[in-house]
């Protein structure tokens, strides 16, 4: 099957404008007769629901949390990118586009990425108008900081809680529409299937998580903004409820799943401390603006630190290996996430990890504290040579920039990062893969749209820091509201979509059968027992480094684990009540299918690119080795089981950018 990405003709810089000028529209009177379902209320889903309702559509919004403002977007810390060039440092729409494509290792769709860069500036204006409290400079102008993989400062931020503030903006816009009656909000509801009628997405099956009731909901179009699938690894920085179920059910109803093996491992997370953990904690990439990453040069120092005989602050600078600054002098500690993560793994694999497990490196702020302290002492007329004054003033500056992050670290680790370096190690954070979508953000199933992290479209094999929030809000506020209107213009005479059709009957029966099986299975092991085992397979054989043998083993092991799960899982309680274990079981069942497709995709892609690192394909220096024959999007079609999935390829053509070595040196 040929994939039609529906990219408009014409010069790259004119595609989006020309597209908007030539699409069909729905007039306000007809919008009142059209229903749209939005699943997920994070930045992508929340902004889409608010904007579509503002335009006049009747929106039904669903989230499994008790409130839209609990969506995982709230956990984003560092910032949001936009090509405003407020710093006058040479930024532009093209440079943001180029950085994003290069950062994704030349595995993203050119036209979608340029549109993202083009609308990025609008996002900041929108959010400022909503009252989002972005950080400001002394004179009142919006401030910026740098993130990995770029040489400019384009990241807007609100301390270390940017996602929370942006989500509150979208949530406020949603609440206005809820108050007007244009959004009907279904909290504590989880989508468990999509209903396709006559080849078009016409509704969903959802379960009320409080009562256990299975419900039918119809609409003229369905929009999925349900986030990523990082929890397939069990341990990740995602909220524990984050899941792949909505996207996976859409996949099983015909939507292609693209690039499932593209997973981002974030380099600055609090290391794993033991098998008792249920999730991991991110420390914002923004910390790499001022923190320097290092390990001891001498193995004797490493061993002494692990045994508690030596403190990191006792090691002089000449005995420290600032390995990112050594290997990548042009970008230093601000290399892209995949590069920084592999570099940390390389040092730890070589035996230089600094915690008891040998899987941690240092993130040190002593140099920044001294630098800022001297600057502030100079401004205030204090003695720049007094180390106590310099340290106090420098810590004040760091506290202003990263205070909540430092507080969070100290609460979890019980160490003061103002006095001793943080310990960090890479962890699963984001997924670049997702449902395949065209330029309109529509899957290959007509009427089924997918936005934000749940789709594959913008980040290729690696996402740059601060670009997730940018994509989510770009899709929801400025892209989908245009593209969905072109499709819905053909539905103005359709009328209400009935829910008493055979398609709804079949979808509801399928959901209820699975629920009945799980609640009555009466096996011997908990849901977490299987999820943890899946996570260990994924991390050990599909994690930061992969090879053909490990991937083949993973495929076999996951299939066997899935069979065991359905035979031996035990779910306590009953179906018609609030039963979190039952909800979790449904999610893990989908992860057990996705995991196999993930490994199959990674095995098929015989190259290294971004977050997908095959040990067989690397340069002499240990860097990712791309192969031109794999310059495509891998879109998988469901054929009854993950092992039978059929691969379709969308070739990636770069007409406005030169594909070359991805160097950060």
Coordinates of C-alpha atoms in Angstrom, one line a residue, residues 95-430:
X95 CA 17.2 27.4 11.8
X96 CA 14.6 25.8 14.2
X97 CA 13.5 23.6 11.3
X98 CA 17.1 22.6 10.5
X99 CA 18.0 21.9 14.1
X100 CA 14.9 19.7 14.5
X101 CA 15.5 17.7 11.4
X102 CA 19.2 17.3 12.3
X103 CA 18.4 16.5 15.9
X104 CA 16.1 13.8 14.7
X105 CA 19.0 12.3 12.7
X106 CA 17.3 13.1 9.3
X107 CA 14.4 10.7 10.0
X108 CA 11.4 13.2 10.1
X109 CA 9.1 14.5 7.5
X110 CA 10.4 17.8 6.1
X111 CA 7.1 19.6 5.5
X112 CA 5.6 18.8 8.9
X113 CA 8.8 20.0 10.7
X114 CA 8.9 23.3 8.8
X115 CA 5.2 24.0 9.6
X116 CA 6.0 23.3 13.3
X117 CA 8.8 25.8 13.2
X118 CA 6.6 28.3 11.4
X119 CA 3.8 28.3 13.9
X120 CA 6.0 28.1 17.0
X121 CA 6.1 31.9 17.4
X122 CA 2.3 32.0 17.5
X123 CA 2.3 29.6 20.5
X124 CA 4.2 32.0 22.7
X125 CA 1.8 34.9 21.8
X126 CA -1.2 32.7 22.5
X127 CA 0.2 31.6 25.9
X128 CA 1.2 35.0 27.0
X129 CA -2.3 36.2 26.2
X130 CA -3.7 33.4 28.4
X131 CA -1.5 34.6 31.3
X132 CA 1.2 31.9 31.3
X133 CA 3.9 33.4 33.6
X134 CA 6.9 32.9 31.4
X135 CA 10.3 34.0 33.0
X136 CA 11.2 37.5 32.1
X137 CA 14.5 39.5 32.0
X138 CA 15.2 42.5 34.2
X139 CA 13.6 44.9 31.7
X140 CA 10.4 42.8 31.4
X141 CA 11.1 41.0 28.1
X142 CA 10.5 37.3 27.9
X143 CA 13.7 35.4 28.8
X144 CA 15.2 32.5 26.9
X145 CA 17.6 29.7 27.7
X146 CA 19.4 27.0 25.7
X147 CA 18.6 23.4 25.3
X148 CA 20.6 20.5 23.8
X149 CA 21.5 20.2 20.1
X150 CA 21.3 23.9 19.3
X151 CA 23.6 26.9 19.3
X152 CA 21.0 29.6 20.1
X153 CA 18.8 30.4 23.0
X154 CA 15.2 29.9 21.9
X155 CA 13.6 28.1 24.9
X156 CA 10.9 30.0 26.8
X157 CA 10.3 28.8 30.3
X158 CA 8.4 29.2 33.6
X159 CA 11.0 28.2 36.2
X160 CA 11.1 24.4 36.2
X161 CA 7.4 24.0 35.8
X162 CA 6.7 25.1 32.2
X163 CA 4.4 22.2 31.4
X164 CA 2.2 22.9 34.4
X165 CA 1.8 26.5 33.5
X166 CA 1.1 25.8 29.8
X167 CA -1.4 23.1 30.7
X168 CA -3.2 25.5 33.1
X169 CA -3.5 27.9 30.2
X170 CA -5.1 25.2 28.0
X171 CA -7.2 24.0 30.9
X172 CA -8.6 27.5 31.4
X173 CA -9.5 27.7 27.7
X174 CA -11.2 24.3 28.1
X175 CA -13.1 25.4 31.2
X176 CA -14.5 28.4 29.3
X177 CA -15.9 26.1 26.7
X178 CA -17.2 23.6 29.3
X179 CA -19.0 26.5 30.9
X180 CA -20.5 27.4 27.5
X181 CA -21.7 23.8 26.9
X182 CA -19.5 23.4 23.9
X183 CA -17.3 20.8 25.6
X184 CA -18.8 17.8 27.4
X185 CA -16.1 16.6 29.7
X186 CA -15.8 12.9 30.6
X187 CA -13.3 12.6 33.5
X188 CA -12.3 9.2 34.7
X189 CA -13.1 7.6 31.4
X190 CA -10.7 5.5 29.4
X191 CA -11.0 4.8 25.7
X192 CA -10.8 1.1 25.0
X193 CA -11.7 0.9 21.3
X194 CA -12.3 3.0 18.3
X195 CA -15.4 2.3 16.2
X196 CA -15.0 2.4 12.4
X197 CA -18.3 2.6 10.4
X198 CA -18.2 2.5 6.6
X199 CA -14.4 2.9 6.6
X200 CA -14.5 6.1 8.8
X201 CA -13.8 6.6 12.5
X202 CA -17.2 7.4 14.0
X203 CA -16.8 6.9 17.7
X204 CA -15.2 5.2 20.6
X205 CA -16.0 2.7 23.3
X206 CA -15.0 4.1 26.7
X207 CA -15.1 2.7 30.3
X208 CA -16.2 4.8 33.2
X209 CA -13.4 4.0 35.6
X210 CA -15.5 4.9 38.7
X211 CA -18.5 2.7 38.0
X212 CA -17.0 0.2 35.5
X213 CA -19.7 0.9 33.0
X214 CA -18.8 0.4 29.3
X215 CA -20.2 3.3 27.2
X216 CA -20.7 4.1 23.5
X217 CA -19.9 7.6 22.2
X218 CA -20.3 8.7 18.6
X219 CA -18.9 11.6 16.6
X220 CA -18.1 12.7 13.0
X221 CA -14.3 12.5 13.8
X222 CA -12.1 11.2 16.5
X223 CA -8.9 12.9 17.7
X224 CA -6.3 11.1 19.8
X225 CA -4.0 13.2 21.9
X226 CA -3.0 10.4 24.3
X227 CA 0.7 10.8 24.7
X228 CA 3.5 8.3 24.4
X229 CA 4.2 4.7 25.3
X230 CA 7.4 4.9 27.4
X231 CA 5.8 2.8 30.2
X232 CA 6.3 -0.3 28.0
X233 CA 9.7 -0.2 29.8
X234 CA 7.9 -0.2 33.2
X235 CA 10.4 2.2 34.6
X236 CA 10.2 5.6 32.9
X237 CA 9.7 9.2 33.7
X238 CA 6.1 9.0 32.5
X239 CA 3.2 9.2 34.9
X240 CA 2.3 5.6 36.0
X241 CA -1.1 5.9 34.3
X242 CA 0.4 7.0 30.9
X243 CA -0.4 4.2 28.4
X244 CA -0.6 3.2 24.8
X245 CA -4.1 1.7 24.8
X246 CA -5.9 4.4 22.8
X247 CA -3.3 4.4 20.0
X248 CA -2.9 0.6 20.1
X249 CA -6.6 0.0 19.8
X250 CA -6.6 2.4 16.8
X251 CA -3.8 0.4 15.3
X252 CA -5.7 -2.8 15.7
X253 CA -8.6 -1.1 13.9
X254 CA -6.5 -0.3 10.9
X255 CA -4.3 2.7 11.7
X256 CA -0.6 2.2 10.9
X257 CA 1.9 2.4 13.7
X258 CA 5.0 4.2 12.7
X259 CA 8.6 3.8 13.9
X260 CA 7.7 2.1 17.3
X261 CA 11.4 1.5 18.0
X262 CA 12.2 5.3 18.2
X263 CA 12.4 5.9 21.9
X264 CA 14.1 8.7 23.7
X265 CA 16.4 8.0 26.6
X266 CA 16.8 11.2 28.7
X267 CA 20.3 11.7 30.0
X268 CA 19.4 13.6 33.2
X269 CA 17.3 11.4 35.4
X270 CA 17.7 10.3 39.0
X271 CA 19.3 6.8 38.9
X272 CA 17.4 3.6 39.7
X273 CA 17.8 2.7 43.3
X274 CA 16.3 -0.8 43.4
X275 CA 13.6 -3.2 42.3
X276 CA 11.1 -1.5 44.6
X277 CA 10.7 1.5 42.3
X278 CA 7.6 2.0 40.2
X279 CA 8.8 5.0 38.2
X280 CA 11.7 7.3 37.6
X281 CA 12.2 11.1 38.1
X282 CA 13.4 13.5 35.4
X283 CA 15.8 16.3 36.2
X284 CA 15.2 18.9 33.5
X285 CA 17.5 19.3 30.5
X286 CA 17.7 23.0 31.4
X287 CA 20.1 22.0 34.2
X288 CA 22.7 21.3 31.5
X289 CA 22.8 25.0 30.8
X290 CA 24.8 25.4 34.0
X291 CA 25.6 21.9 35.2
X292 CA 28.8 20.2 34.0
X293 CA 28.7 16.4 33.6
X294 CA 31.7 14.4 34.7
X295 CA 33.1 11.2 36.1
X296 CA 36.5 10.6 37.9
X297 CA 39.4 10.0 35.6
X298 CA 41.0 7.5 38.0
X299 CA 39.5 4.2 38.8
X300 CA 40.8 4.4 42.4
X301 CA 38.7 7.5 42.9
X302 CA 35.7 5.7 41.5
X303 CA 36.0 2.8 43.9
X304 CA 36.6 5.2 46.8
X305 CA 33.5 7.1 46.1
X306 CA 31.4 3.9 45.8
X307 CA 32.7 2.8 49.2
X308 CA 32.0 6.1 50.8
X309 CA 35.6 6.9 51.4
X310 CA 35.8 9.9 49.1
X311 CA 33.5 12.8 48.3
X312 CA 33.1 14.1 44.8
X313 CA 33.9 17.6 46.0
X314 CA 37.4 16.3 47.1
X315 CA 38.4 15.4 43.6
X316 CA 40.4 18.2 41.9
X317 CA 39.4 19.4 38.4
X318 CA 42.5 17.9 36.8
X319 CA 41.3 14.4 38.0
X320 CA 37.8 14.8 36.6
X321 CA 36.7 13.7 33.1
X322 CA 34.2 16.2 31.7
X323 CA 33.6 13.7 28.9
X324 CA 30.9 15.7 27.0
X325 CA 33.1 18.8 26.8
X326 CA 36.0 16.5 25.8
X327 CA 34.2 14.7 23.1
X328 CA 31.9 17.4 21.8
X329 CA 33.7 20.8 22.3
X330 CA 31.3 22.8 20.1
X331 CA 28.2 21.8 22.0
X332 CA 29.7 20.6 25.3
X333 CA 27.1 19.6 27.9
X334 CA 24.3 20.7 25.5
X335 CA 24.6 17.9 23.0
X336 CA 21.2 16.2 22.0
X337 CA 19.7 13.8 24.5
X338 CA 20.6 10.6 22.6
X339 CA 24.2 11.6 22.3
X340 CA 24.5 12.5 26.0
X341 CA 22.8 9.3 27.1
X342 CA 25.0 7.1 25.1
X343 CA 28.1 8.9 26.3
X344 CA 27.0 8.4 29.9
X345 CA 26.3 4.7 29.2
X346 CA 29.8 4.4 27.6
X347 CA 31.5 5.8 30.7
X348 CA 29.5 3.6 33.1
X349 CA 30.0 0.5 31.0
X350 CA 33.7 1.2 31.2
X351 CA 33.5 1.1 34.9
X352 CA 33.4 4.8 35.9
X353 CA 29.9 5.0 37.3
X354 CA 29.8 6.7 40.6
X355 CA 27.0 5.1 42.6
X356 CA 26.8 1.7 44.2
X357 CA 25.3 0.1 41.1
X358 CA 27.9 1.8 38.8
X359 CA 25.1 3.5 36.8
X360 CA 25.4 7.2 37.6
X361 CA 27.5 10.2 36.6
X362 CA 27.8 13.6 38.2
X363 CA 26.0 16.8 37.2
X364 CA 27.9 19.6 39.0
X365 CA 26.9 23.2 39.5
X366 CA 30.0 24.4 41.4
X367 CA 31.5 26.3 38.4
X368 CA 28.1 28.0 37.7
X369 CA 27.7 29.0 41.3
X370 CA 31.1 30.5 41.3
X371 CA 30.6 32.3 38.0
X372 CA 27.2 33.7 38.9
X373 CA 28.4 34.6 42.4
X374 CA 31.3 36.7 41.1
X375 CA 29.1 38.4 38.6
X376 CA 26.4 39.3 41.2
X377 CA 29.1 40.4 43.7
X378 CA 30.5 42.7 41.1
X379 CA 27.1 44.2 40.4
X380 CA 26.4 44.7 44.1
X381 CA 29.9 46.1 44.8
X382 CA 30.8 43.2 47.1
X383 CA 34.2 41.5 47.4
X384 CA 34.6 39.2 44.5
X385 CA 37.5 37.4 46.2
X386 CA 35.5 36.4 49.3
X387 CA 34.5 32.7 48.6
X388 CA 31.7 32.7 51.1
X389 CA 30.1 35.8 49.6
X390 CA 30.5 34.4 46.1
X391 CA 29.1 31.1 47.0
X392 CA 26.0 32.6 48.7
X393 CA 25.3 34.9 45.8
X394 CA 25.9 32.2 43.2
X395 CA 23.6 29.8 45.0
X396 CA 20.9 32.5 45.1
X397 CA 21.1 32.8 41.3
X398 CA 20.9 29.0 40.8
X399 CA 17.9 28.9 43.3
X400 CA 16.1 31.5 41.2
X401 CA 16.6 29.5 38.0
X402 CA 16.2 26.0 39.2
X403 CA 15.0 26.1 42.8
X404 CA 12.1 23.7 42.5
X405 CA 14.2 21.2 40.7
X406 CA 16.9 21.3 43.3
X407 CA 14.3 20.9 46.0
X408 CA 12.8 17.9 44.3
X409 CA 16.2 16.3 44.0
X410 CA 17.0 16.8 47.6
X411 CA 13.6 15.4 48.7
X412 CA 14.2 12.2 46.7
X413 CA 17.9 11.6 47.1
X414 CA 18.5 13.3 50.5
X415 CA 21.5 15.2 49.2
X416 CA 21.9 18.9 48.9
X417 CA 22.8 19.6 45.2
X418 CA 24.0 23.1 46.1
X419 CA 26.8 21.5 48.1
X420 CA 27.5 18.3 46.2
X421 CA 27.0 17.3 42.6
X422 CA 23.7 15.6 41.5
X423 CA 23.9 12.0 40.4
X424 CA 22.1 11.3 37.1
X425 CA 21.7 8.4 34.7
X426 CA 19.7 8.0 31.4
X427 CA 16.1 6.8 31.6
X428 CA 13.2 6.3 29.2
X429 CA 11.4 9.6 28.7
X430 CA 9.6 10.1 25.4

